[in-house]
């Protein structure tokens, strides 16, 4: 049986890296897309190949529709197709809505929402031809509840859009044997948050426990 292929945006570190390593352990070939995290992407790919797996690390700005299309074409040419697309990339910042800049607003949508549309359009033909495929998008906890979020408004709206886009893609692609789902994690300790932020978040969680990358991957 041919080895399955996954394309992961944001696969260089954090949750994306955890998913990449988990899929590689299950004998998937993994293409890791990064924009700026070259060192981390290279390290993740080396970790996979060091264990006997197949991995590529590819620099691509997936907020550019032509670049996103070229990324998919490169992976398909290298490995013959893409069985799973995992949209894990997405910038985040906290700023009051009235202090938000036009550039910051656009960054949230260009990083979190638009690439899912571009990449889904690019991978769909190949998946349809094989009558099989998986697309997994990352949203955020409570994104479907329309709660006012003054300090993360742009990010929150973009992630709500991810859910709407996911449902639409799922409806359109289901007849072709392709599933589309969204994961909406809460706060995840990826190792980058300062201790004081972790402590504050822990107090707000009823279970008294912050999720880890392993929790999300599992």
Coordinates of N, CA and C in Angstrom, one line a residue:
X1 N 0.8 -1.2 0.0 CA 0.0 0.0 0.0 C 0.9 1.2 0.0
X2 N 0.5 2.2 -0.8 CA 1.3 3.5 -0.9 C 1.2 4.2 0.4
X3 N 2.4 4.9 0.7 CA 2.4 5.6 2.0 C 1.5 6.9 1.8
X4 N 0.7 7.1 2.8 CA -0.1 8.3 2.8 C 0.7 9.6 3.0
X5 N 0.1 10.7 2.5 CA 0.8 12.0 2.5 C 0.0 13.0 3.2
X6 N 0.6 13.7 4.1 CA 0.0 14.9 4.8 C 0.8 16.1 4.5
X7 N 0.0 17.2 4.3 CA 0.6 18.6 4.2 C 0.1 19.3 5.4
X8 N 1.1 19.9 6.2 CA 0.7 20.6 7.4 C 1.3 22.0 7.3
X9 N 0.4 23.0 7.4 CA 0.9 24.3 7.5 C 1.1 24.6 9.0
X10 N 2.1 25.4 9.3 CA 2.4 25.6 10.7 C 3.0 24.3 11.4
X11 N 3.6 23.5 10.6 CA 4.0 22.2 11.1 C 5.4 22.2 11.7
X12 N 6.0 23.4 11.8 CA 7.4 23.5 12.3 C 7.5 23.4 13.8
X13 N 6.5 23.9 14.5 CA 6.5 23.9 16.0 C 5.1 23.9 16.6
X14 N 5.1 23.8 17.9 CA 3.8 23.8 18.6 C 2.9 22.6 18.2
X15 N 1.6 22.8 18.1 CA 0.7 21.8 17.8 C 1.0 21.1 16.4
X16 N 1.3 22.0 15.4 CA 1.6 21.4 14.1 C 2.8 20.5 14.1
X17 N 3.8 20.8 14.9 CA 4.9 19.8 15.0 C 4.5 18.5 15.7
X18 N 3.7 18.6 16.7 CA 3.2 17.4 17.4 C 2.4 16.5 16.4
X19 N 1.6 17.2 15.6 CA 0.8 16.4 14.6 C 1.7 15.7 13.6
X20 N 2.7 16.5 13.1 CA 3.7 16.0 12.1 C 4.4 14.7 12.7
X21 N 4.9 14.8 13.9 CA 5.6 13.7 14.5 C 4.7 12.5 14.7
X22 N 3.4 12.8 15.1 CA 2.5 11.7 15.3 C 2.1 11.0 14.0
X23 N 1.9 11.7 13.0 CA 1.6 11.1 11.7 C 2.8 10.3 11.1
X24 N 4.0 10.9 11.3 CA 5.2 10.2 10.9 C 5.3 8.8 11.6
X25 N 5.0 8.8 12.9 CA 5.0 7.6 13.6 C 4.0 6.5 13.1
X26 N 3.0 7.0 12.4 CA 2.0 6.1 11.8 C 2.3 5.9 10.3
X27 N 3.6 6.2 9.9 CA 4.1 5.9 8.6 C 3.5 6.8 7.5
X28 N 3.1 8.0 7.9 CA 2.7 9.0 6.9 C 4.0 9.7 6.4
X29 N 4.0 10.1 5.1 CA 5.0 11.1 4.7 C 4.4 12.5 5.0
X30 N 5.3 13.3 5.5 CA 4.8 14.6 6.0 C 5.5 15.8 5.3
X31 N 4.8 16.7 4.7 CA 5.3 17.9 4.2 C 5.0 19.1 5.2
X32 N 6.0 19.7 5.7 CA 5.9 20.7 6.7 C 6.1 22.1 6.0
X33 N 5.0 22.9 6.0 CA 5.0 24.2 5.5 C 5.3 25.2 6.6
X34 N 6.3 26.1 6.3 CA 6.6 27.2 7.2 C 6.8 28.5 6.5
X35 N 6.6 29.6 7.2 CA 6.9 30.9 6.6 C 8.1 31.5 7.1
X36 N 8.4 31.5 8.4 CA 9.6 32.1 8.9 C 10.3 31.2 9.8
X37 N 9.7 30.1 10.3 CA 10.4 29.2 11.3 C 11.2 28.1 10.6
X38 N 12.2 28.6 9.8 CA 13.0 27.6 9.1 C 13.8 26.7 10.0
X39 N 14.4 27.2 11.0 CA 15.2 26.3 11.9 C 14.3 25.3 12.5
X40 N 13.2 25.6 13.0 CA 12.3 24.7 13.6 C 11.7 23.7 12.6
X41 N 11.4 24.1 11.4 CA 10.9 23.2 10.4 C 12.0 22.2 10.0
X42 N 13.2 22.7 9.8 CA 14.3 21.8 9.5 C 14.5 20.7 10.6
X43 N 14.4 21.2 11.8 CA 14.6 20.2 12.9 C 13.5 19.2 13.0
X44 N 12.3 19.6 12.7 CA 11.1 18.7 12.7 C 11.3 17.7 11.6
X45 N 11.7 18.1 10.4 CA 11.9 17.2 9.3 C 13.0 16.2 9.6
X46 N 14.1 16.7 10.2 CA 15.2 15.8 10.5 C 14.8 14.8 11.6
X47 N 14.0 15.2 12.5 CA 13.5 14.3 13.5 C 12.7 13.1 12.9
X48 N 11.9 13.5 11.9 CA 11.1 12.5 11.2 C 12.0 11.5 10.4
X49 N 12.9 12.1 9.6 CA 13.8 11.3 8.7 C 14.8 10.5 9.6
X50 N 15.1 11.0 10.7 CA 16.0 10.3 11.6 C 15.4 9.0 12.2
X51 N 14.1 9.0 12.2 CA 13.4 7.8 12.6 C 13.0 6.9 11.4
X52 N 13.5 7.2 10.2 CA 13.2 6.4 9.1 C 12.0 6.9 8.3
X53 N 11.4 8.0 8.6 CA 10.2 8.5 7.9 C 10.6 9.4 6.8
X54 N 9.6 9.9 6.0 CA 9.8 10.8 4.9 C 9.2 12.2 5.3
X55 N 10.0 13.2 5.0 CA 9.6 14.5 5.4 C 10.2 15.6 4.4
X56 N 9.4 16.6 4.2 CA 9.9 17.8 3.5 C 9.6 19.0 4.3
X57 N 10.5 20.0 4.3 CA 10.2 21.3 4.9 C 10.2 22.3 3.7
X58 N 9.1 23.0 3.6 CA 8.9 23.9 2.4 C 8.6 25.3 2.9
X59 N 9.3 26.3 2.5 CA 9.0 27.7 2.9 C 7.9 28.2 1.9
X60 N 6.8 28.7 2.5 CA 5.7 29.2 1.6 C 4.9 30.2 2.4
X61 N 4.5 31.3 1.8 CA 3.6 32.2 2.4 C 2.2 31.8 1.9
X62 N 1.4 31.1 2.6 CA 0.2 30.6 2.1 C -0.9 31.6 2.1
X63 N -0.6 32.9 2.6 CA -1.6 33.9 2.4 C -1.6 34.5 1.0
X64 N -0.6 34.0 0.2 CA -0.6 34.3 -1.3 C -1.2 33.2 -2.0
X65 N -2.3 33.4 -2.7 CA -3.0 32.3 -3.4 C -2.2 31.5 -4.4
X66 N -1.4 32.2 -5.1 CA -0.5 31.5 -6.1 C 0.5 30.7 -5.4
X67 N 1.1 31.2 -4.3 CA 2.1 30.4 -3.6 C 1.5 29.2 -3.0
X68 N 0.3 29.3 -2.5 CA -0.4 28.2 -1.9 C -0.7 27.1 -2.9
X69 N -1.1 27.5 -4.1 CA -1.3 26.6 -5.2 C 0.0 25.9 -5.6
X70 N 1.1 26.7 -5.6 CA 2.4 26.1 -6.0 C 2.8 25.1 -4.9
X71 N 2.5 25.4 -3.7 CA 2.9 24.5 -2.6 C 2.3 23.1 -2.8
X72 N 1.0 23.1 -3.0 CA 0.2 21.9 -3.3 C 0.8 21.1 -4.5
X73 N 1.1 21.9 -5.5 CA 1.6 21.2 -6.7 C 3.0 20.6 -6.5
X74 N 3.8 21.3 -5.7 CA 5.1 20.7 -5.3 C 5.0 19.4 -4.6
X75 N 4.1 19.4 -3.6 CA 4.0 18.1 -2.8 C 3.4 17.0 -3.6
X76 N 2.4 17.4 -4.5 CA 1.8 16.3 -5.3 C 2.8 15.8 -6.3
X77 N 3.7 16.7 -6.9 CA 4.7 16.2 -7.8 C 5.7 15.3 -7.1
X78 N 6.1 15.7 -5.9 CA 7.1 14.9 -5.1 C 6.6 13.6 -4.7
X79 N 5.4 13.5 -4.2 CA 4.9 12.3 -3.6 C 3.6 11.7 -4.3
X80 N 3.1 12.3 -5.3 CA 2.0 11.7 -6.1 C 0.6 12.1 -5.7
X81 N 0.5 12.8 -4.6 CA -0.8 13.3 -4.1 C -0.8 13.7 -2.6
X82 N -1.9 14.2 -2.2 CA -2.0 14.6 -0.8 C -3.3 14.0 -0.2
X83 N -3.1 13.2 0.8 CA -4.2 12.5 1.4 C -4.9 13.3 2.6
X84 N -4.1 14.1 3.2 CA -4.6 15.0 4.3 C -4.0 16.3 4.3
X85 N -4.8 17.3 4.4 CA -4.4 18.7 4.5 C -4.7 19.2 5.9
X86 N -3.7 19.6 6.7 CA -4.0 20.1 8.0 C -3.5 21.6 8.1
X87 N -4.5 22.4 8.3 CA -4.3 23.9 8.3 C -4.0 24.3 9.7
X88 N -2.8 24.3 10.1 CA -2.4 24.6 11.5 C -1.8 25.9 11.7
X89 N -1.5 26.6 10.6 CA -0.8 27.9 10.7 C -1.8 29.0 11.1
X90 N -1.4 30.0 11.8 CA -2.3 31.1 12.1 C -1.7 32.1 13.1
X91 N -1.5 33.3 12.8 CA -0.9 34.3 13.7 C -2.0 34.7 14.8
X92 N -1.5 35.3 15.8 CA -2.3 35.7 17.0 C -1.7 36.9 17.6
X93 N -2.6 37.9 17.9 CA -2.1 39.0 18.8 C -3.3 39.5 19.6
X94 N -2.9 40.1 20.7 CA -3.9 40.8 21.6 C -3.8 42.3 21.4
X95 N -4.9 42.9 21.0 CA -4.9 44.4 21.0 C -6.4 44.8 21.0
X96 N -6.6 45.9 21.7 CA -8.0 46.4 21.8 C -8.4 46.8 20.4
X97 N -9.7 46.5 20.1 CA -10.2 46.8 18.7 C -9.9 48.2 18.2
X98 N -10.1 49.2 19.1 CA -9.8 50.6 18.7 C -8.4 51.0 18.6
X99 N -7.5 50.1 19.0 CA -6.1 50.3 18.8 C -5.5 49.4 17.7
X100 N -6.4 48.6 17.1 CA -6.0 47.7 16.0 C -5.6 48.5 14.8
X101 N -4.6 48.1 14.1 CA -4.2 48.7 12.8 C -4.8 48.0 11.6
X102 N -4.9 48.6 10.5 CA -5.4 48.0 9.3 C -4.5 46.8 9.0
X103 N -3.2 47.0 9.1 CA -2.2 45.9 8.8 C -2.4 44.7 9.8
X104 N -2.6 45.0 11.1 CA -2.9 43.9 12.0 C -4.2 43.2 11.8
X105 N -5.2 43.9 11.4 CA -6.5 43.3 11.1 C -6.3 42.4 9.9
X106 N -5.7 42.9 8.8 CA -5.5 42.1 7.6 C -4.7 40.8 7.9
X107 N -3.7 41.0 8.8 CA -2.8 39.9 9.1 C -3.6 38.7 9.7
X108 N -4.5 39.0 10.6 CA -5.3 37.9 11.2 C -6.1 37.1 10.2
X109 N -6.7 37.8 9.2 CA -7.5 37.1 8.2 C -6.6 36.5 7.1
X110 N -5.5 37.1 6.8 CA -4.6 36.6 5.8 C -3.9 35.3 6.3
X111 N -3.7 35.3 7.7 CA -3.0 34.2 8.3 C -3.9 33.0 8.7
X112 N -5.1 33.4 9.2 CA -5.9 32.4 9.8 C -7.0 31.8 8.9
X113 N -7.6 32.6 8.0 CA -8.7 32.2 7.2 C -8.5 32.0 5.8
X114 N -7.9 33.0 5.1 CA -7.7 32.9 3.7 C -6.9 31.7 3.2
X115 N -5.8 31.3 3.9 CA -5.1 30.2 3.4 C -5.9 28.9 3.3
X116 N -6.9 28.7 4.2 CA -7.7 27.5 4.2 C -8.5 27.4 2.9
X117 N -9.0 28.6 2.5 CA -9.7 28.6 1.2 C -8.8 28.3 0.0
X118 N -7.6 29.0 0.0 CA -6.7 28.8 -1.1 C -6.2 27.3 -1.2
X119 N -5.9 26.8 -0.1 CA -5.3 25.4 -0.1 C -6.4 24.4 -0.3
X120 N -7.6 24.6 0.2 CA -8.7 23.7 -0.1 C -9.0 23.6 -1.6
X121 N -9.0 24.8 -2.2 CA -9.2 24.8 -3.7 C -8.1 24.1 -4.4
X122 N -6.9 24.1 -3.9 CA -5.8 23.5 -4.6 C -5.8 22.0 -4.4
X123 N -6.1 21.5 -3.2 CA -6.0 20.0 -3.0 C -7.3 19.3 -3.4
X124 N -8.4 20.0 -3.5 CA -9.7 19.3 -3.8 C -9.7 18.5 -5.1
X125 N -9.1 19.0 -6.2 CA -9.1 18.2 -7.5 C -8.5 16.9 -7.3
X126 N -7.3 16.8 -6.7 CA -6.6 15.5 -6.5 C -7.4 14.6 -5.6
X127 N -7.9 15.2 -4.5 CA -8.7 14.3 -3.6 C -10.0 13.8 -4.2
X128 N -10.6 14.6 -5.0 CA -11.8 14.2 -5.7 C -11.5 13.1 -6.7
X129 N -10.4 13.2 -7.4 CA -10.0 12.2 -8.4 C -9.8 10.8 -7.7
X130 N -9.2 10.8 -6.4 CA -9.0 9.6 -5.7 C -10.2 9.2 -4.9
X131 N -11.2 10.1 -4.8 CA -12.4 9.8 -4.0 C -12.1 9.6 -2.5
X132 N -11.1 10.3 -2.1 CA -10.7 10.2 -0.7 C -9.9 11.4 -0.3
X133 N -10.0 11.8 1.0 CA -9.2 12.9 1.5 C -9.7 13.4 2.8
X134 N -8.8 14.0 3.5 CA -9.1 14.6 4.8 C -8.6 16.0 4.9
X135 N -9.4 16.9 5.3 CA -9.0 18.3 5.6 C -9.3 18.7 7.0
X136 N -8.3 19.1 7.8 CA -8.6 19.5 9.2 C -8.1 20.9 9.3
X137 N -9.0 21.7 9.8 CA -8.7 23.2 10.1 C -8.7 23.5 11.6
X138 N -7.9 24.4 12.0 CA -7.9 24.8 13.4 C -8.6 26.1 13.6
X139 N -9.6 26.1 14.5 CA -10.3 27.3 14.9 C -9.9 27.6 16.3
X140 N -10.8 28.0 17.2 CA -10.5 28.2 18.6 C -11.8 28.0 19.4
X141 N -11.5 27.7 20.7 CA -12.7 27.5 21.6 C -13.6 28.7 21.6
X142 N -14.9 28.4 21.6 CA -15.9 29.5 21.7 C -16.1 30.3 20.4
X143 N -15.4 29.9 19.4 CA -15.5 30.7 18.1 C -16.9 30.7 17.5
X144 N -17.7 29.7 17.9 CA -19.1 29.5 17.4 C -20.1 30.2 18.3
X145 N -19.7 30.8 19.3 CA -20.7 31.4 20.3 C -20.9 32.9 20.2
X146 N -20.2 33.5 19.3 CA -20.3 35.0 19.0 C -20.2 35.8 20.3
X147 N -19.2 35.5 21.1 CA -19.0 36.3 22.3 C -18.1 37.5 22.0
X148 N -18.4 38.6 22.6 CA -17.6 39.8 22.4 C -16.2 39.6 22.9
X149 N -15.2 39.8 22.1 CA -13.8 39.6 22.5 C -13.0 40.9 22.1
X150 N -13.1 42.0 23.0 CA -12.5 43.3 22.6 C -11.0 43.2 22.3
X151 N -10.3 42.3 23.0 CA -8.8 42.4 22.8 C -8.3 41.4 21.7
X152 N -9.2 40.6 21.2 CA -8.7 39.6 20.2 C -9.8 39.6 19.1
X153 N -10.4 40.7 18.7 CA -11.5 40.8 17.8 C -11.2 40.2 16.5
X154 N -10.2 40.7 15.8 CA -9.8 40.2 14.5 C -9.6 38.7 14.5
X155 N -8.8 38.2 15.4 CA -8.5 36.8 15.5 C -9.7 36.0 15.7
X156 N -10.6 36.5 16.6 CA -11.8 35.8 16.9 C -12.8 35.7 15.7
X157 N -12.9 36.8 15.0 CA -13.8 36.8 13.8 C -13.2 35.8 12.7
X158 N -11.9 35.9 12.5 CA -11.3 35.0 11.6 C -11.5 33.6 11.9
X159 N -11.4 33.2 13.2 CA -11.5 31.8 13.6 C -13.0 31.4 13.5
X160 N -14.0 32.3 13.7 CA -15.4 32.0 13.5 C -15.6 31.7 12.0
X161 N -14.9 32.5 11.2 CA -15.0 32.3 9.7 C -14.4 30.9 9.3
X162 N -13.4 30.4 10.1 CA -12.9 29.1 9.8 C -14.0 28.0 10.0
X163 N -14.8 28.2 11.0 CA -15.9 27.2 11.2 C -16.9 27.2 10.1
X164 N -17.3 28.4 9.7 CA -18.3 28.5 8.6 C -17.7 27.9 7.3
X165 N -16.4 28.2 7.0 CA -15.8 27.7 5.8 C -15.6 26.2 5.9
X166 N -15.3 25.7 7.1 CA -15.2 24.2 7.3 C -16.5 23.5 7.0
X167 N -17.6 24.0 7.5 CA -18.9 23.4 7.3 C -19.3 23.4 5.8
X168 N -19.0 24.5 5.2 CA -19.3 24.6 3.7 C -18.5 23.6 2.9
X169 N -17.2 23.6 3.2 CA -16.3 22.6 2.5 C -16.8 21.2 2.8
X170 N -17.2 20.9 4.0 CA -17.6 19.6 4.4 C -18.8 19.2 3.5
X171 N -19.7 20.1 3.4 CA -21.0 19.8 2.6 C -20.6 19.6 1.1
X172 N -19.7 20.4 0.6 CA -19.4 20.3 -0.8 C -18.6 19.1 -1.2
X173 N -17.7 18.7 -0.3 CA -16.8 17.6 -0.6 C -17.2 16.2 -0.1
X174 N -18.2 16.2 0.8 CA -18.6 14.9 1.3 C -19.0 13.9 0.2
X175 N -19.7 14.3 -0.9 CA -20.1 13.4 -1.9 C -18.9 12.8 -2.7
X176 N -17.7 13.4 -2.5 CA -16.5 12.9 -3.2 C -15.7 12.0 -2.2
X177 N -16.2 11.7 -1.1 CA -15.4 10.8 -0.1 C -14.4 11.6 0.7
X178 N -14.6 12.9 0.8 CA -13.6 13.8 1.5 C -14.3 14.3 2.7
X179 N -13.6 14.2 3.9 CA -14.2 14.8 5.1 C -13.4 16.0 5.4
X180 N -14.2 17.0 6.0 CA -13.6 18.3 6.4 C -14.1 18.5 7.9
X181 N -13.1 18.7 8.8 CA -13.4 19.0 10.2 C -12.6 20.1 10.7
X182 N -13.1 20.6 11.8 CA -12.3 21.7 12.6 C -12.0 21.2 14.0
X183 N -10.9 21.6 14.5 CA -10.5 21.4 15.8 C -10.5 22.8 16.5
X184 N -11.2 22.9 17.7 CA -11.3 24.2 18.3 C -10.7 24.1 19.8
X185 N -9.4 24.1 19.9 CA -8.8 24.0 21.2 C -8.9 25.2 22.0
X186 N -8.9 25.1 23.3 CA -8.7 26.2 24.2 C -7.3 26.6 24.3
X187 N -6.9 27.2 25.4 CA -5.5 27.5 25.7 C -4.6 26.3 25.7
X188 N -3.6 26.2 24.9 CA -2.7 25.1 24.9 C -1.3 25.5 25.3
X189 N -0.7 24.8 26.2 CA 0.7 25.1 26.6 C 1.6 24.5 25.6
X190 N 2.1 25.4 24.8 CA 3.1 24.9 23.7 C 4.5 25.2 24.1
X191 N 4.7 25.7 25.3 CA 6.1 26.0 25.8 C 6.5 27.4 25.6
X192 N 5.7 28.3 25.0 CA 6.1 29.6 24.7 C 5.5 30.7 25.7
X193 N 4.5 30.3 26.4 CA 3.8 31.3 27.3 C 4.6 31.4 28.6
X194 N 4.7 32.7 29.1 CA 5.4 32.9 30.4 C 4.7 32.3 31.5
X195 N 5.4 31.9 32.6 CA 4.8 31.3 33.8 C 3.7 32.0 34.4
X196 N 3.7 33.3 34.4 CA 2.6 34.1 35.0 C 1.4 34.0 34.2
X197 N 1.5 33.9 32.9 CA 0.3 33.7 32.1 C -0.3 32.3 32.3
X198 N 0.6 31.3 32.4 CA 0.1 29.9 32.6 C -0.6 29.9 33.9
X199 N -0.1 30.5 34.9 CA -0.7 30.5 36.3 C -2.1 31.1 36.2
X200 N -2.2 32.3 35.6 CA -3.5 33.0 35.5 C -4.5 32.2 34.7
X201 N -4.1 31.5 33.6 CA -5.0 30.7 32.8 C -5.5 29.5 33.6
X202 N -4.6 28.9 34.4 CA -4.9 27.7 35.1 C -6.0 28.0 36.1
X203 N -6.0 29.2 36.7 CA -7.0 29.6 37.7 C -8.4 29.7 37.1
X204 N -8.4 30.0 35.8 CA -9.7 30.2 35.1 C -10.3 28.9 34.6
X205 N -9.5 27.8 34.6 CA -10.0 26.5 34.1 C -10.5 25.6 35.2
X206 N -11.8 25.2 35.1 CA -12.4 24.4 36.2 C -11.6 23.2 36.6
X207 N -11.0 22.5 35.6 CA -10.2 21.3 35.9 C -8.9 21.6 36.5
X208 N -8.5 22.9 36.5 CA -7.2 23.3 37.0 C -6.0 22.7 36.2
X209 N -6.3 22.5 34.9 CA -5.3 21.9 34.1 C -5.3 22.5 32.7
X210 N -4.1 22.9 32.2 CA -4.0 23.5 30.9 C -3.6 22.4 29.9
X211 N -4.3 22.4 28.8 CA -4.1 21.4 27.8 C -2.7 21.4 27.2
X212 N -2.2 20.3 26.8 CA -0.8 20.2 26.2 C -0.9 19.9 24.7
X213 N 0.2 19.9 24.0 CA 0.2 19.5 22.6 C -0.2 18.1 22.5
X214 N 0.3 17.2 23.4 CA -0.1 15.8 23.3 C -1.6 15.6 23.4
X215 N -2.3 16.4 24.2 CA -3.7 16.3 24.4 C -4.4 16.6 23.0
X216 N -3.9 17.6 22.3 CA -4.5 18.1 21.1 C -4.3 17.0 20.0
X217 N -3.0 16.5 19.9 CA -2.7 15.5 18.9 C -3.5 14.3 19.1
X218 N -3.6 13.8 20.4 CA -4.3 12.6 20.7 C -5.8 12.7 20.4

